[in-house]
XYZ file of C-alpha atoms in Angstrom:
296
model
C 38.620 -9.016 -3.891
C 40.472 -11.909 -2.191
C 38.827 -10.792 1.050
C 35.324 -11.739 -0.134
C 34.385 -15.313 -1.000
C 31.495 -15.213 -3.477
C 28.715 -17.689 -2.604
C 25.649 -17.322 -4.846
C 23.710 -14.856 -6.970
C 20.739 -13.342 -5.132
C 19.351 -10.813 -7.609
C 19.822 -7.928 -9.990
C 19.622 -4.259 -9.040
C 19.394 -0.999 -10.960
C 22.786 -1.359 -12.581
C 24.335 -4.678 -11.618
C 24.206 -8.207 -10.229
C 24.040 -8.906 -6.490
C 25.788 -11.877 -4.870
C 25.872 -13.272 -1.368
C 29.466 -13.527 -0.130
C 31.536 -14.186 2.987
C 34.024 -11.705 4.408
C 37.041 -13.991 5.013
C 38.436 -11.587 7.633
C 35.358 -11.215 9.849
C 33.361 -14.269 8.749
C 30.359 -11.999 8.164
C 27.935 -12.671 5.306
C 27.784 -9.635 3.011
C 26.130 -8.630 -0.276
C 28.347 -7.839 -3.256
C 26.814 -5.547 -5.862
C 28.927 -5.970 -8.992
C 28.701 -3.368 -11.723
C 30.319 -4.233 -15.041
C 32.164 -1.303 -16.552
C 32.018 -0.817 -20.303
C 35.639 -0.273 -21.331
C 34.527 1.707 -24.382
C 32.848 4.285 -22.179
C 34.398 6.755 -19.789
C 34.700 5.358 -16.269
C 32.021 4.341 -13.798
C 28.286 4.708 -14.615
C 26.963 7.935 -13.118
C 24.180 5.999 -11.368
C 26.787 3.996 -9.455
C 28.822 7.064 -8.467
C 25.618 8.676 -7.233
C 24.648 5.626 -5.159
C 28.114 5.378 -3.576
C 28.255 9.061 -2.666
C 24.784 8.975 -1.126
C 25.248 5.798 0.865
C 28.518 6.995 2.350
C 26.591 9.947 3.797
C 23.807 7.804 5.260
C 24.348 5.933 8.522
C 20.999 4.839 9.893
C 19.526 1.569 11.223
C 16.840 1.649 8.499
C 19.207 2.214 5.568
C 21.403 -0.535 4.094
C 25.030 -0.008 5.153
C 27.767 0.293 2.530
C 30.969 -1.241 3.954
C 33.457 -1.074 1.134
C 33.995 -0.164 -2.530
C 36.409 -2.105 -4.752
C 37.263 -0.674 -8.169
C 39.044 -2.721 -10.829
C 39.520 -1.927 -14.516
C 36.297 -3.537 -15.720
C 34.247 -3.975 -12.547
C 33.062 -1.901 -9.618
C 32.038 -3.882 -6.526
C 30.118 -2.414 -3.606
C 30.082 -4.406 -0.370
C 26.823 -4.037 1.572
C 25.481 -5.567 4.747
C 23.465 -8.658 3.844
C 19.768 -8.981 4.619
C 17.818 -12.206 4.245
C 15.078 -11.088 1.876
C 13.151 -8.192 0.389
C 9.612 -7.106 1.171
C 8.289 -8.369 -2.192
C 9.387 -11.940 -1.436
C 8.147 -11.629 2.135
C 4.684 -10.497 0.973
C 4.513 -13.263 -1.634
C 5.345 -15.840 1.031
C 3.199 -14.574 3.907
C 0.136 -13.387 1.909
C -1.640 -11.770 4.894
C 0.369 -9.727 7.410
C -0.706 -9.029 10.985
C -1.291 -5.345 11.736
C 1.644 -5.054 14.212
C 4.008 -6.350 11.489
C 2.577 -3.858 8.977
C 2.917 -1.034 11.484
C 6.512 -1.984 12.307
C 7.478 -2.144 8.615
C 5.760 1.139 7.775
C 7.384 2.919 10.707
C 10.824 1.686 9.685
C 10.303 2.721 6.049
C 9.397 6.225 7.214
C 12.354 6.381 9.623
C 14.827 5.464 6.880
C 13.192 7.837 4.425
C 13.197 10.650 6.980
C 16.985 10.295 7.190
C 17.248 10.488 3.377
C 15.073 13.581 3.282
C 17.053 15.155 6.134
C 20.030 15.105 3.759
C 17.776 16.412 0.974
C 18.075 13.074 -0.790
C 15.107 11.724 -2.739
C 15.061 7.929 -2.995
C 12.753 7.997 -6.059
C 12.503 4.217 -6.457
C 10.693 2.990 -3.356
C 9.007 -0.360 -3.949
C 8.779 -3.652 -2.026
C 11.757 -5.102 -3.958
C 13.992 -2.292 -2.648
C 13.027 -2.747 1.003
C 15.212 -5.368 2.666
C 14.303 -7.349 5.785
C 16.320 -9.492 8.186
C 15.139 -12.274 10.471
C 14.757 -9.894 13.410
C 12.111 -7.908 11.549
C 14.448 -5.005 10.829
C 13.665 -3.256 7.542
C 16.165 -1.183 5.572
C 15.956 0.970 2.449
C 18.173 -0.304 -0.354
C 19.006 0.195 -4.043
C 19.585 3.918 -4.295
C 20.337 3.674 -8.020
C 17.837 6.407 -8.861
C 18.336 8.542 -5.759
C 19.781 12.010 -6.085
C 20.497 14.842 -3.725
C 18.039 17.697 -4.115
C 20.887 19.947 -2.928
C 22.380 19.701 -6.404
C 21.376 22.965 -8.127
C 19.371 21.419 -10.958
C 15.785 22.592 -11.138
C 14.359 20.141 -13.663
C 14.837 16.473 -12.924
C 14.271 13.637 -15.356
C 10.719 12.274 -15.330
C 12.005 8.695 -15.778
C 11.907 7.747 -12.103
C 10.023 5.461 -9.726
C 8.745 2.028 -10.760
C 5.362 2.555 -12.438
C 3.007 1.201 -9.755
C 4.529 3.454 -7.063
C 4.916 6.558 -9.223
C 3.167 9.722 -8.063
C 0.452 11.175 -10.325
C 2.213 14.525 -10.747
C 5.225 12.705 -12.260
C 2.879 10.594 -14.405
C 1.398 13.870 -15.649
C 4.858 15.133 -16.634
C 5.857 17.215 -13.603
C 9.659 17.451 -13.464
C 9.930 20.063 -10.725
C 9.323 17.702 -7.826
C 10.577 17.109 -4.291
C 10.438 14.615 -1.399
C 6.657 14.305 -1.854
C 7.255 11.753 -4.661
C 8.635 9.335 -2.052
C 5.636 9.917 0.217
C 3.257 8.815 -2.555
C 5.319 5.634 -2.975
C 5.027 5.082 0.799
C 1.250 5.330 0.511
C 1.191 2.705 -2.254
C 3.382 0.376 -0.170
C 1.231 1.003 2.935
C -1.905 -0.130 1.077
C -0.057 -3.132 -0.372
C 1.009 -4.274 3.109
C -2.701 -4.579 4.003
C -4.016 -5.860 0.658
C -1.029 -8.061 -0.286
C -1.477 -6.835 -3.878
C -0.405 -3.542 -5.533
C -2.967 -0.742 -5.254
C -2.320 0.797 -8.692
C -1.038 -1.926 -11.084
C -0.938 -0.020 -14.386
C 0.410 -1.507 -17.634
C 2.000 1.693 -18.950
C 2.038 5.389 -18.021
C -1.349 6.194 -19.569
C -2.935 3.116 -18.003
C -1.273 3.881 -14.648
C -2.886 7.334 -14.650
C -6.267 5.805 -15.449
C -5.948 3.148 -12.728
C -5.228 5.887 -10.163
C -8.018 8.165 -11.440
C -10.589 5.337 -11.357
C -9.774 4.651 -7.700
C -9.040 8.110 -6.281
C -11.215 10.088 -8.682
C -9.983 12.209 -11.581
C -7.942 15.149 -10.228
C -9.302 18.680 -10.496
C -7.809 22.109 -9.833
C -9.259 21.812 -6.329
C -7.334 18.603 -5.571
C -4.287 19.387 -7.753
C -3.850 23.161 -8.195
C -1.009 22.898 -10.755
C -2.898 20.381 -12.897
C -3.087 22.649 -15.958
C 0.709 23.125 -15.944
C 1.457 19.395 -16.302
C 2.284 18.492 -19.943
C 0.491 15.123 -19.924
C -2.788 16.463 -18.501
C -5.666 16.228 -20.940
C -8.734 18.331 -20.176
C -10.880 15.700 -21.923
C -9.962 13.009 -19.383
C -13.130 11.232 -18.138
C -14.249 12.480 -14.708
C -14.233 9.400 -12.472
C -15.702 9.726 -8.960
C -13.411 8.789 -6.042
C -13.927 5.470 -4.277
C -13.855 5.527 -0.458
C -10.487 4.477 0.961
C -12.183 1.830 3.110
C -13.313 0.121 -0.110
C -9.806 0.286 -1.578
C -8.162 -1.142 1.564
C -10.924 -2.911 3.555
C -8.627 -4.225 6.323
C -7.512 -0.760 7.436
C -8.869 0.775 10.639
C -9.865 4.484 10.700
C -6.408 5.690 11.816
C -4.673 3.730 9.055
C -7.162 5.063 6.494
C -6.521 8.624 7.671
C -2.753 8.206 7.294
C -3.215 6.609 3.856
C -5.407 9.488 2.670
C -2.689 11.967 3.693
C 0.028 10.020 1.861
C -2.044 9.664 -1.327
C -2.917 13.343 -1.717
C -3.024 14.480 -5.338
C -1.513 17.870 -4.448
C 2.218 17.286 -3.727
C 2.264 20.365 -1.469
C -0.447 18.906 0.777
C 1.005 15.396 0.916
C 2.160 14.505 4.440
C 5.947 14.416 5.053
C 7.952 11.820 7.008
C 7.965 13.731 10.278
C 4.204 14.294 10.155
C 3.608 10.652 9.217
C 5.764 9.354 12.085
C 3.828 11.568 14.513
C 0.446 10.315 13.232
C -1.757 8.650 15.906
C -1.613 5.411 13.874
C 1.842 4.929 15.402
C 0.872 5.690 19.022
C 1.541 2.075 20.064
C 4.702 1.632 17.974
C 7.040 1.534 20.992
C 5.378 -1.581 22.366
C 5.216 -3.191 18.900
C 8.941 -2.662 18.260
C 9.829 -4.116 21.665
C 7.906 -7.287 20.818
C 9.045 -7.352 17.182
C 9.493 -10.824 15.797
C 8.611 -11.898 12.257
């Protein structure tokens, strides 16, 4: 650890504290994610092992780079590239984002996520706090504490995933046999938040989160969610709310943005757009020019 000079605490992640530090060899500013190990328990927390294994596989400009791992008896330290801020802080500071900035951020989220999904890795905890930004307007996916490879031969996953406001309705209804579509729902929630500057579905608990979604998108039916009756938390007595038009939910969006949003926020996971389809959507037709001029 002599190599890294700890500077100041910058936050707390899924399983540890994050510090800004200086690499004394290169002079580079890095992020140290320190995970305290409980000596009474066996070894490293499984969430940390999972994150390390995944990040070592992923080398992409829109995914936070893991440089080094240092393991001592009572502490595991992961050395990441350092980025200035996260999207939550950026949104809180800026309030209203220009459309080219929104488009650039959304494109980069999808590019990073596409790389995850290419390796059959679900992020499962996409939210503004886990999207890191540098001063050049580059955005990177971070905090893979809940991510897991869908290549692992386990059919039923835990339902305790994804921060509530970005959690897909099938998971909220108890579906545990899910796939990359859960991340696409989270992308849709973030997309709307980039335009509105406030969360689209701010529920207080799981039941309230379901109701908030149903009141805005309409209560799901077998037509919009064919496996509805198989989800353990579905109640046939749920009030039937009518859907609100997307242009009322996100008034600043143009028709192309609204079309992309509607495809990300599909109730039926099988019909939800994937990363490749989203990146090819006409909304991004001018992305090349936007990225060339990128400056936030």
